Short mmCIF file of N, CA and C and ligand atoms in Angstrom, two decimals:
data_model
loop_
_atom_site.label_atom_id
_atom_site.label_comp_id
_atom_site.label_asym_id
_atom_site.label_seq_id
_atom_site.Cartn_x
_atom_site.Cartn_y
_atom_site.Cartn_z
N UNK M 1 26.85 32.55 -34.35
CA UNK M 1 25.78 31.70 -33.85
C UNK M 1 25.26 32.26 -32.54
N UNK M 2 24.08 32.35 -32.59
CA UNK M 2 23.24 32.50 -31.11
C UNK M 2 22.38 31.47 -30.81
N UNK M 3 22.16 31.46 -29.42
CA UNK M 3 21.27 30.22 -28.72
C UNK M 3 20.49 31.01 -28.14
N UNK M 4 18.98 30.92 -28.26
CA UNK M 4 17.96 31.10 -27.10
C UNK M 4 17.03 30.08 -26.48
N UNK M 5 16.36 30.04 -25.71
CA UNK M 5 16.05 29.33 -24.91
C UNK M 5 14.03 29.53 -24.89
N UNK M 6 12.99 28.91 -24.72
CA UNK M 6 12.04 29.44 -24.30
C UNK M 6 10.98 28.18 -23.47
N UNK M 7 10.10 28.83 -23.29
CA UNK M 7 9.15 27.48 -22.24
C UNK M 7 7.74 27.92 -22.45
N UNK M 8 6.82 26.98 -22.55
CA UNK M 8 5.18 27.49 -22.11
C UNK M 8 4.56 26.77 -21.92
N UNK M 9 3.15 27.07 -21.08
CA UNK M 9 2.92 26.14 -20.30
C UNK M 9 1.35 26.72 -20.76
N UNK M 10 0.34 25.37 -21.28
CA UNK M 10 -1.22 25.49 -21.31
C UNK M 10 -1.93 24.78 -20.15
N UNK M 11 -3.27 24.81 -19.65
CA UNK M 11 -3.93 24.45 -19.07
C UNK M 11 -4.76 23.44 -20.06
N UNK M 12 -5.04 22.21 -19.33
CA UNK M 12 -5.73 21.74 -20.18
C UNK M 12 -6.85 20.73 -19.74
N UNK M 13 -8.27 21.21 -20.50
CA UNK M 13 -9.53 21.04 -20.27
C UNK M 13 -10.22 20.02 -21.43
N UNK M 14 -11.16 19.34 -21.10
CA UNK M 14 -12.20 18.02 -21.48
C UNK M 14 -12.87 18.89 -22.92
N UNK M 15 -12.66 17.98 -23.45
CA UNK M 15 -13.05 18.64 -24.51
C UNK M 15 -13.02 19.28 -25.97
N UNK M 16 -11.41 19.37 -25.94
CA UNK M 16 -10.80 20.43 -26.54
C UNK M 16 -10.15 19.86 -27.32
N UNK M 17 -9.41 20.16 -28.84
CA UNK M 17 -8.75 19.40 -29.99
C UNK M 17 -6.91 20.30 -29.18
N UNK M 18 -6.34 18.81 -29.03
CA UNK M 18 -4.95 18.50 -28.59
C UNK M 18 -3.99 18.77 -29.97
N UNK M 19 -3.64 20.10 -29.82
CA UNK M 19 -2.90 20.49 -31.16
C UNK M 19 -1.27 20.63 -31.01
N UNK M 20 -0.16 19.35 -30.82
CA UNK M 20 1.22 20.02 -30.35
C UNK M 20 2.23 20.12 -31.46
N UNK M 21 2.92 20.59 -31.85
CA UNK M 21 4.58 20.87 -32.97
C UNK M 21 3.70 20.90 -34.27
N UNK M 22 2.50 20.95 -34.39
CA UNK M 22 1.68 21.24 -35.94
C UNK M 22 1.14 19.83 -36.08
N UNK M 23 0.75 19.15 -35.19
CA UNK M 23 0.07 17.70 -35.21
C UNK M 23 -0.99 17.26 -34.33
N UNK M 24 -2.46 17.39 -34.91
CA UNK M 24 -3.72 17.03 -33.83
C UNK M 24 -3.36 15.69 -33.36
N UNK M 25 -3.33 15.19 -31.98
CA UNK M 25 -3.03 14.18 -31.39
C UNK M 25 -4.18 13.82 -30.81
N UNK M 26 -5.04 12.31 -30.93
CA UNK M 26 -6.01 12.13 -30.16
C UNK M 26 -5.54 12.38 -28.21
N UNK M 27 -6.43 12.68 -27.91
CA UNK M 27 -6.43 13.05 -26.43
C UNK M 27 -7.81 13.22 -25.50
N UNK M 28 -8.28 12.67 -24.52
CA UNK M 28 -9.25 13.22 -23.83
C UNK M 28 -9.19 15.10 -23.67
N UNK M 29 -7.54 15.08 -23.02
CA UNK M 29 -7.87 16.80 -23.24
C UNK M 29 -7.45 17.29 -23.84
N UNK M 30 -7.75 18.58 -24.04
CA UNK M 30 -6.87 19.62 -25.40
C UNK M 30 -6.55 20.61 -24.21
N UNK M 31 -5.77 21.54 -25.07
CA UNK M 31 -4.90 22.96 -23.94
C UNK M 31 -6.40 24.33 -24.32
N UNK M 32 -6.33 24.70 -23.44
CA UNK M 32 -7.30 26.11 -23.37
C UNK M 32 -6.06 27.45 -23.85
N UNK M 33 -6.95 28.08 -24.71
CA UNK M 33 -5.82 29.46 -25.22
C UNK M 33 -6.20 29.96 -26.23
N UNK M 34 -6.15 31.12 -26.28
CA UNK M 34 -6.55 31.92 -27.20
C UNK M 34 -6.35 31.40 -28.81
N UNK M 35 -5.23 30.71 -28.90
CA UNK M 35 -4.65 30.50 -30.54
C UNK M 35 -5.02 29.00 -30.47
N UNK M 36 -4.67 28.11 -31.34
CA UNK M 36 -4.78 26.72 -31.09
C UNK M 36 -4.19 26.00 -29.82
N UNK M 37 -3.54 26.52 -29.40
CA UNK M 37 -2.70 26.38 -28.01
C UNK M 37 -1.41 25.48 -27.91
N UNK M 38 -1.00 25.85 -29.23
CA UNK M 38 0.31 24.34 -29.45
C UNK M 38 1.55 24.97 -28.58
N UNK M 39 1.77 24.21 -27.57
CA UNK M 39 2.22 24.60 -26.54
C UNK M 39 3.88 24.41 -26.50
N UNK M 40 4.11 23.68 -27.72
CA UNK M 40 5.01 23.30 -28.23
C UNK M 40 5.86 24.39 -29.01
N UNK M 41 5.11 24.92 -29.59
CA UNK M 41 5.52 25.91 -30.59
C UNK M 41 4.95 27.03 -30.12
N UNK M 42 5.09 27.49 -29.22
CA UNK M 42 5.08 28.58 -28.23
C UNK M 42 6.20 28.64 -28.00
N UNK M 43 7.04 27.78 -27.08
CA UNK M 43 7.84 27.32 -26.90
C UNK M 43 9.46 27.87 -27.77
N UNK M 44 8.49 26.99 -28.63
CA UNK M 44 9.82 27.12 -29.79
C UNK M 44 10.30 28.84 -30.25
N UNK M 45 8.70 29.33 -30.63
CA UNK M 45 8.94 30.76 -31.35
C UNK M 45 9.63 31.84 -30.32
N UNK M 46 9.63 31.49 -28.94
CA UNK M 46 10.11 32.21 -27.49
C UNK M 46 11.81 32.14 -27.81
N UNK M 47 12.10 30.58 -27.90
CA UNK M 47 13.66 30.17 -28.24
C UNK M 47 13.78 30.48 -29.39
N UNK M 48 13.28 30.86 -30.73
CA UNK M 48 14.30 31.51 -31.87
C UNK M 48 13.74 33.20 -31.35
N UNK M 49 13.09 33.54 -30.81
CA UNK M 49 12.98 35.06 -30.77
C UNK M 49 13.80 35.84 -29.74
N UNK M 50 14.00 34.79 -28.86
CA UNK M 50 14.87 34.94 -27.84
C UNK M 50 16.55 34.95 -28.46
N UNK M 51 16.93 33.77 -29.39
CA UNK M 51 18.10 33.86 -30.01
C UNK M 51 18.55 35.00 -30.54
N UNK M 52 17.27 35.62 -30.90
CA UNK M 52 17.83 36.94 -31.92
C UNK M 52 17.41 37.92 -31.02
N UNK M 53 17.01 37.99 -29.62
CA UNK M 53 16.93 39.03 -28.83
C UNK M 53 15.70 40.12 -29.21
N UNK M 54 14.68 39.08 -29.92
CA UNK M 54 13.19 39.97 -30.30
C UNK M 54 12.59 40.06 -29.71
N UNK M 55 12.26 39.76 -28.19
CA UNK M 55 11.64 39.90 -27.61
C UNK M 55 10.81 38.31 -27.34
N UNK M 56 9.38 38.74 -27.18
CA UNK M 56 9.00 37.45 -27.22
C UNK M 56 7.56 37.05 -27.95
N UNK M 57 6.98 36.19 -28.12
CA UNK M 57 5.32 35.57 -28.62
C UNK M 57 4.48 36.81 -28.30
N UNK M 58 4.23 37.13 -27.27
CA UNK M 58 3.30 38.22 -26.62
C UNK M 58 3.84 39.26 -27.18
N UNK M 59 4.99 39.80 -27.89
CA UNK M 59 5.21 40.86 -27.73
C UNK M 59 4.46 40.97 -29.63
N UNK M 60 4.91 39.85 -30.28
CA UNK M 60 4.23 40.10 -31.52
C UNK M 60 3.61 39.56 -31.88
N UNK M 61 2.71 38.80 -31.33
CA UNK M 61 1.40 38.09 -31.68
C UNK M 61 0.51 38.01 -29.86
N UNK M 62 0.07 39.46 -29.84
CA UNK M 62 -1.03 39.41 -28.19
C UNK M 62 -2.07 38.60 -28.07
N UNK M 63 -2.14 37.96 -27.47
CA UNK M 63 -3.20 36.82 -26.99
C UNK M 63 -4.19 37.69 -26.45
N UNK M 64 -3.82 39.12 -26.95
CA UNK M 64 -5.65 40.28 -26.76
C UNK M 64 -5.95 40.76 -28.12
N UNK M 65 -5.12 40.02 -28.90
CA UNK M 65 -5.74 40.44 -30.64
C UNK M 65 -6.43 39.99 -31.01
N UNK M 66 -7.86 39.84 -31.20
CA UNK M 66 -8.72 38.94 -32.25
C UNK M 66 -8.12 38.52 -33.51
N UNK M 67 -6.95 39.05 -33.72
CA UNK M 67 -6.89 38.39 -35.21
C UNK M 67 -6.11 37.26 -35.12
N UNK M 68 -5.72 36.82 -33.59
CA UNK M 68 -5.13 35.72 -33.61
C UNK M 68 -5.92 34.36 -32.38
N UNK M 69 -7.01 34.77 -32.69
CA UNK M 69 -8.06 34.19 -31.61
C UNK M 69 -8.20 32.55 -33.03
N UNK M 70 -7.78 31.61 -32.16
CA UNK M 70 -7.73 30.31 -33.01
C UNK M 70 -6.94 29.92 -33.78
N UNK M 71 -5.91 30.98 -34.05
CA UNK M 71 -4.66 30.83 -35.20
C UNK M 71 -3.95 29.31 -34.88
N UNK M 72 -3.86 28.76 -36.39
CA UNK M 72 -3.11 27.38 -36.39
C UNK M 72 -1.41 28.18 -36.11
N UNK M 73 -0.90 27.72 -34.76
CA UNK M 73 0.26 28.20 -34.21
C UNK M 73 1.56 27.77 -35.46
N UNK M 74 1.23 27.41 -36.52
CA UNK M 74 2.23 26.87 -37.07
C UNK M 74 2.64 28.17 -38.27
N UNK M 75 1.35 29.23 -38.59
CA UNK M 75 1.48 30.50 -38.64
C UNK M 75 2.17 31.34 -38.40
N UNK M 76 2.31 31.21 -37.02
CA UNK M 76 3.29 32.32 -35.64
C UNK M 76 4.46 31.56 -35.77
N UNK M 77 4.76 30.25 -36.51
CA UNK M 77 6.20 29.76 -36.47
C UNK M 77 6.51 30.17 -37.62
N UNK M 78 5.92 30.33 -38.55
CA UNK M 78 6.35 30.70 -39.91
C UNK M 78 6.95 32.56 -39.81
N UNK M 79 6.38 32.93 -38.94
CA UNK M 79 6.05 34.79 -38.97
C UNK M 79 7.49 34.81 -38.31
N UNK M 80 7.32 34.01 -36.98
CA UNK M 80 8.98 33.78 -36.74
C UNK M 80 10.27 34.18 -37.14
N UNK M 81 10.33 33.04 -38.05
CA UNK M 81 11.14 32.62 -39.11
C UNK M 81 11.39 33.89 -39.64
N UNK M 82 10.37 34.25 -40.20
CA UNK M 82 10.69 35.50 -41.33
C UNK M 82 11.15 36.48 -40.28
N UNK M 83 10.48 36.83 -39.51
CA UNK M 83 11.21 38.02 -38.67
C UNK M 83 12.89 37.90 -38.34
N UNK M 84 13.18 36.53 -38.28
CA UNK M 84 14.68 36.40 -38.10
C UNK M 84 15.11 36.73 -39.39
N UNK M 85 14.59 36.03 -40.68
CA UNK M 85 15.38 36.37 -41.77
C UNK M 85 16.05 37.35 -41.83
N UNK M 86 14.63 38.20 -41.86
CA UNK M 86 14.58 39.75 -42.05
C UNK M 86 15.96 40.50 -40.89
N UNK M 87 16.12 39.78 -40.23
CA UNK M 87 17.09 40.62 -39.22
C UNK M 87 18.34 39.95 -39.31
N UNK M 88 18.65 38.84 -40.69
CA UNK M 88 19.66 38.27 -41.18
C UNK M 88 20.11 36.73 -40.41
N UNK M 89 19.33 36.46 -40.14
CA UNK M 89 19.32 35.17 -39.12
C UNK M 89 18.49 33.87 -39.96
N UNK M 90 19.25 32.79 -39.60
CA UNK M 90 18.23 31.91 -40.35
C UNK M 90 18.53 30.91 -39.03
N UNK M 91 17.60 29.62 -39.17
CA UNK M 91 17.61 28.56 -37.77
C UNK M 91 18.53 27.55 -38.08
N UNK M 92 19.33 27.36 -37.17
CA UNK M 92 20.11 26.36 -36.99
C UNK M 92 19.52 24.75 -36.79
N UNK M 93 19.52 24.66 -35.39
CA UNK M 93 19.20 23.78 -34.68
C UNK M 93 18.26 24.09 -33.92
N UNK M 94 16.72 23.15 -33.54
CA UNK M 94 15.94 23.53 -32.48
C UNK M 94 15.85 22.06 -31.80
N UNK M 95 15.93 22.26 -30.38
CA UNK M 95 15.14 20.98 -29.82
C UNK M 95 14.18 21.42 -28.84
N UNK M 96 13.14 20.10 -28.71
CA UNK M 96 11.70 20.90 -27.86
C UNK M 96 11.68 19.52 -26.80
N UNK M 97 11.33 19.36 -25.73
CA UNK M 97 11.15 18.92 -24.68
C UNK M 97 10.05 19.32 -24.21
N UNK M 98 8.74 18.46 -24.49
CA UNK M 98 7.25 18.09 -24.30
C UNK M 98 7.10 17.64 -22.61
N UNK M 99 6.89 18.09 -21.46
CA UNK M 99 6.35 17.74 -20.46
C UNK M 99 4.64 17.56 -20.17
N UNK M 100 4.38 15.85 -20.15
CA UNK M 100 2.64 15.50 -20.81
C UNK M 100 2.91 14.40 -19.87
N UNK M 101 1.68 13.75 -19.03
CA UNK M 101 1.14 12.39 -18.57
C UNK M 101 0.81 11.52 -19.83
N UNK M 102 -0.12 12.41 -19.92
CA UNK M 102 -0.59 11.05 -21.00
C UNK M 102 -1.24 11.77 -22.26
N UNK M 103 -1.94 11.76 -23.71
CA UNK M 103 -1.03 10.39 -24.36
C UNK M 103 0.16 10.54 -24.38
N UNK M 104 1.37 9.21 -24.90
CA UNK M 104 2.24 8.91 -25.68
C UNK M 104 2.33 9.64 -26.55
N UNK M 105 3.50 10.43 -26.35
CA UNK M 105 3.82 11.16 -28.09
C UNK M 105 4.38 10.45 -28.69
N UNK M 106 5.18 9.29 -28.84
CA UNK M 106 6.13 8.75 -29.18
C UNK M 106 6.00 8.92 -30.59
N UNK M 107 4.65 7.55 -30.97
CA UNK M 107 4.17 7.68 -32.37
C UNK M 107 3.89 8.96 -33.02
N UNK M 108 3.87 9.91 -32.54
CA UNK M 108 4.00 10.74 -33.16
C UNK M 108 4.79 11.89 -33.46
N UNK M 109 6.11 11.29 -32.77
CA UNK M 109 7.80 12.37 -32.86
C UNK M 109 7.97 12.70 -34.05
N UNK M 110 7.69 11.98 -35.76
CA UNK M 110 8.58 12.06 -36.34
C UNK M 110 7.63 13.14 -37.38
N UNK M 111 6.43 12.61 -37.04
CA UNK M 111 5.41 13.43 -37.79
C UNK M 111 5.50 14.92 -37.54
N UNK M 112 5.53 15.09 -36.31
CA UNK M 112 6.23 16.64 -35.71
C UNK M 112 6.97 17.24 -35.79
N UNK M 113 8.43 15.91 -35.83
CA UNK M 113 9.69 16.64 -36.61
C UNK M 113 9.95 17.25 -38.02
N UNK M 114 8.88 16.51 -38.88
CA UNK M 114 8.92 16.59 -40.05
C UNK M 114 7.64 18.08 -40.10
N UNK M 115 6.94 18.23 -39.79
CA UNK M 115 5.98 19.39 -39.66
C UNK M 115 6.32 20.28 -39.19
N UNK M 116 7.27 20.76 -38.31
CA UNK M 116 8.28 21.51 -37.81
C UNK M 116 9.06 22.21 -38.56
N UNK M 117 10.01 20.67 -39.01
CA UNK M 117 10.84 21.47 -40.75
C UNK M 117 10.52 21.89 -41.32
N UNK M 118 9.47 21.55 -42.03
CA UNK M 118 8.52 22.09 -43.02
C UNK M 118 8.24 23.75 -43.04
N UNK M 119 7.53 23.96 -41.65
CA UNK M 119 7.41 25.07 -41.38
C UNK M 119 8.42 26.13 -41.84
N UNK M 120 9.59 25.75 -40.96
CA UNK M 120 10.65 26.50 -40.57
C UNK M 120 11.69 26.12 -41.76
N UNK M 121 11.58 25.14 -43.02
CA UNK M 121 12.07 25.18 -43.53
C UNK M 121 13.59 24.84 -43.51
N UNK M 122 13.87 23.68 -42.63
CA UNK M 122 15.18 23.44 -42.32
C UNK M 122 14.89 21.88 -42.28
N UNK M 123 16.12 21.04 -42.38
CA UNK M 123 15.64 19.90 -42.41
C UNK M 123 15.35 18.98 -41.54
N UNK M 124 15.00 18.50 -41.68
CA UNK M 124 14.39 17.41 -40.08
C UNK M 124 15.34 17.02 -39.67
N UNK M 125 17.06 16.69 -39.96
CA UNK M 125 17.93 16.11 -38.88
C UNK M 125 18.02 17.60 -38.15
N UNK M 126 17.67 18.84 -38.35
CA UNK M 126 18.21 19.91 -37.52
C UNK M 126 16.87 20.13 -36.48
N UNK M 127 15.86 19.12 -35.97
CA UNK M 127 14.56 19.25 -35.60
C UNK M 127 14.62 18.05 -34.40
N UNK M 128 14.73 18.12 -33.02
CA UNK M 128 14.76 17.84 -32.45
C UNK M 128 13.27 17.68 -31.01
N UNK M 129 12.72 16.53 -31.11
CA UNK M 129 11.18 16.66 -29.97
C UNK M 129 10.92 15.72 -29.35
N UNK M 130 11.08 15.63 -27.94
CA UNK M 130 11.13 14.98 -26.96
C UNK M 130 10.14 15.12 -25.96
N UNK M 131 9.49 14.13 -25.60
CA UNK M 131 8.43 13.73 -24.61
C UNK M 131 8.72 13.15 -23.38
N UNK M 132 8.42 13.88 -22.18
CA UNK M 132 8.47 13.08 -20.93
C UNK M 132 7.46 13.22 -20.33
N UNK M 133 7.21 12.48 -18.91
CA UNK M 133 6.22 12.33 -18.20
C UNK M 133 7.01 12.99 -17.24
N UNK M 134 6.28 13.37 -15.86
CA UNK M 134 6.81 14.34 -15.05
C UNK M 134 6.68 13.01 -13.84
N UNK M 135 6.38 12.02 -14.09
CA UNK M 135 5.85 10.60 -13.03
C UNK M 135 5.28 11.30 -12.14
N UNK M 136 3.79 11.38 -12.59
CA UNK M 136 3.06 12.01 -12.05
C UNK M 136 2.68 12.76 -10.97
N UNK M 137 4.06 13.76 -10.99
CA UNK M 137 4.31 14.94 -9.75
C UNK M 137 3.80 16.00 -10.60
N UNK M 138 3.43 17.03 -10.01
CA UNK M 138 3.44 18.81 -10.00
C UNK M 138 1.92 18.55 -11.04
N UNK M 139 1.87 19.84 -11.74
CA UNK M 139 0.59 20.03 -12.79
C UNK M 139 0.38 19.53 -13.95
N UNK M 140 1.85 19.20 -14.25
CA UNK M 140 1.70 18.12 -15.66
C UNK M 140 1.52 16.79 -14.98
N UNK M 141 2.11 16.39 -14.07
CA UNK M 141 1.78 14.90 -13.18
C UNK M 141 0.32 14.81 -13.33
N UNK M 142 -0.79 15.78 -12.92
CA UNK M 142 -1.52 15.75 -12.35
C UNK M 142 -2.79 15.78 -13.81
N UNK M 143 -2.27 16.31 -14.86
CA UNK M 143 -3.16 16.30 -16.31
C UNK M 143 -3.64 17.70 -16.28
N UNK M 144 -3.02 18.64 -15.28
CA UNK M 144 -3.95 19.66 -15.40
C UNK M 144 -3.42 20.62 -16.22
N UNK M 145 -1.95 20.08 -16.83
CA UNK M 145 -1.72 21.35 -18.13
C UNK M 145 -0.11 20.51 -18.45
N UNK M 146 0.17 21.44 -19.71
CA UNK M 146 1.36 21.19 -20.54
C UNK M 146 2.43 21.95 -20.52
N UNK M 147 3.29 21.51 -20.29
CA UNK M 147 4.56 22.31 -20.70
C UNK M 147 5.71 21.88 -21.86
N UNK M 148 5.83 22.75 -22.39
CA UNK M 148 7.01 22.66 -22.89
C UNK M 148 8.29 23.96 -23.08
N UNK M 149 9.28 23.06 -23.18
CA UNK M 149 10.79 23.70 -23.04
C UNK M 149 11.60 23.93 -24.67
N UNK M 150 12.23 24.68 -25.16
CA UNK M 150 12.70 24.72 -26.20
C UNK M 150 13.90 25.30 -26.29
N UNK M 151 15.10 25.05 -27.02
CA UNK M 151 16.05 25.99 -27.39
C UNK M 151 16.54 25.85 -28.63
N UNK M 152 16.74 26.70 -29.16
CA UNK M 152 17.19 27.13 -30.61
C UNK M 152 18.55 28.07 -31.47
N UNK M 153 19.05 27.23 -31.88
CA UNK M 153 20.83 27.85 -32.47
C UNK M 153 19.82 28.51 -33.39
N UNK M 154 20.50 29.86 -33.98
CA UNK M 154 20.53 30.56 -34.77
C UNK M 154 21.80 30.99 -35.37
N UNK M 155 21.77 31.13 -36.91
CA UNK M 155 23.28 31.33 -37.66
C UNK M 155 22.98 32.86 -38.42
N UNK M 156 23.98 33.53 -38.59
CA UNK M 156 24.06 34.91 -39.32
C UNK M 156 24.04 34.59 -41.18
N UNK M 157 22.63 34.47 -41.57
CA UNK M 157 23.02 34.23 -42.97
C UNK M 157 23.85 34.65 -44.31
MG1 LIG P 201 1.18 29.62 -25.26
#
């Protein structure tokens, strides 16, 4: 078993479709970024790529490629996946820790958890996504962007 760890953080502007763990969430703002900007699953693909010591998001999907200018990020979780296969790894356990003011993810944890699995193909008790508010300190306090935190067991298949 290996554990990695990952984090990312969007800016986020008026306007924009709020895309997080593979679920459009109504929102005044959405995240600015080259791909859909699911900031969530940035996150995540950092902590299984990190588990298996691949490096990281940027290193195989560049946010200077046009061919990934708008990509539904749930894509880059799938590409993931396979890259671990391929290197004999399959996913254990992931949990994600959402740092957001506002909206409420709540209503929408399970829909994520379950869109997550899906993806990644593991079952939703091994899918873990958590929302906090930062009580309105620092840049997520403030609405001016998102973070999220992730870590991910990986098993030798
Ligand atoms: Mg990102």
């Amino acid at each position: 078993m290996r554990i990695g760890f990952g984090y990312d953080v969007h800016v986020l502007a008026e306007g924009l479709p709020f895309v997080i763990c593979g679920v459009r969430v109504d929102s005044a703002l959405g995240c600015v970024a080259h791909s859909d900007g699911d900031v969530a699953i940035h996150a995540l693909c950092d902590a299984l790529l990190g588990a298996a010591a691949l490096g990281d998001i940027g290193k195989h999907f560049p946010d200077t490629d046009p061919a990934y200018k708008g990509i539904d990020s749930t894509i880059l979780l799938a590409h993931t996946v396979a890259l671990l296969r391929k290197e004999g790894y399959k996913v254990g356990n992931v949990d994600i820790t959402i740092a957001l003011e506002r909206p409420k993810l709540r209503p929408h944890i399970d829909q994520m958890r379950t869109r997550l699995a899906e993806v990644m193909g593991v079952e939703v008790g091994s899918v873990s996504v958590k929302a906090t508010t930062t009580e309105k300190l620092g840049f997520t306090g403030r609405q001016e962007g998102v973070a999220a935190y992730a870590v991910a067991l990986i098993e030798r298949c």
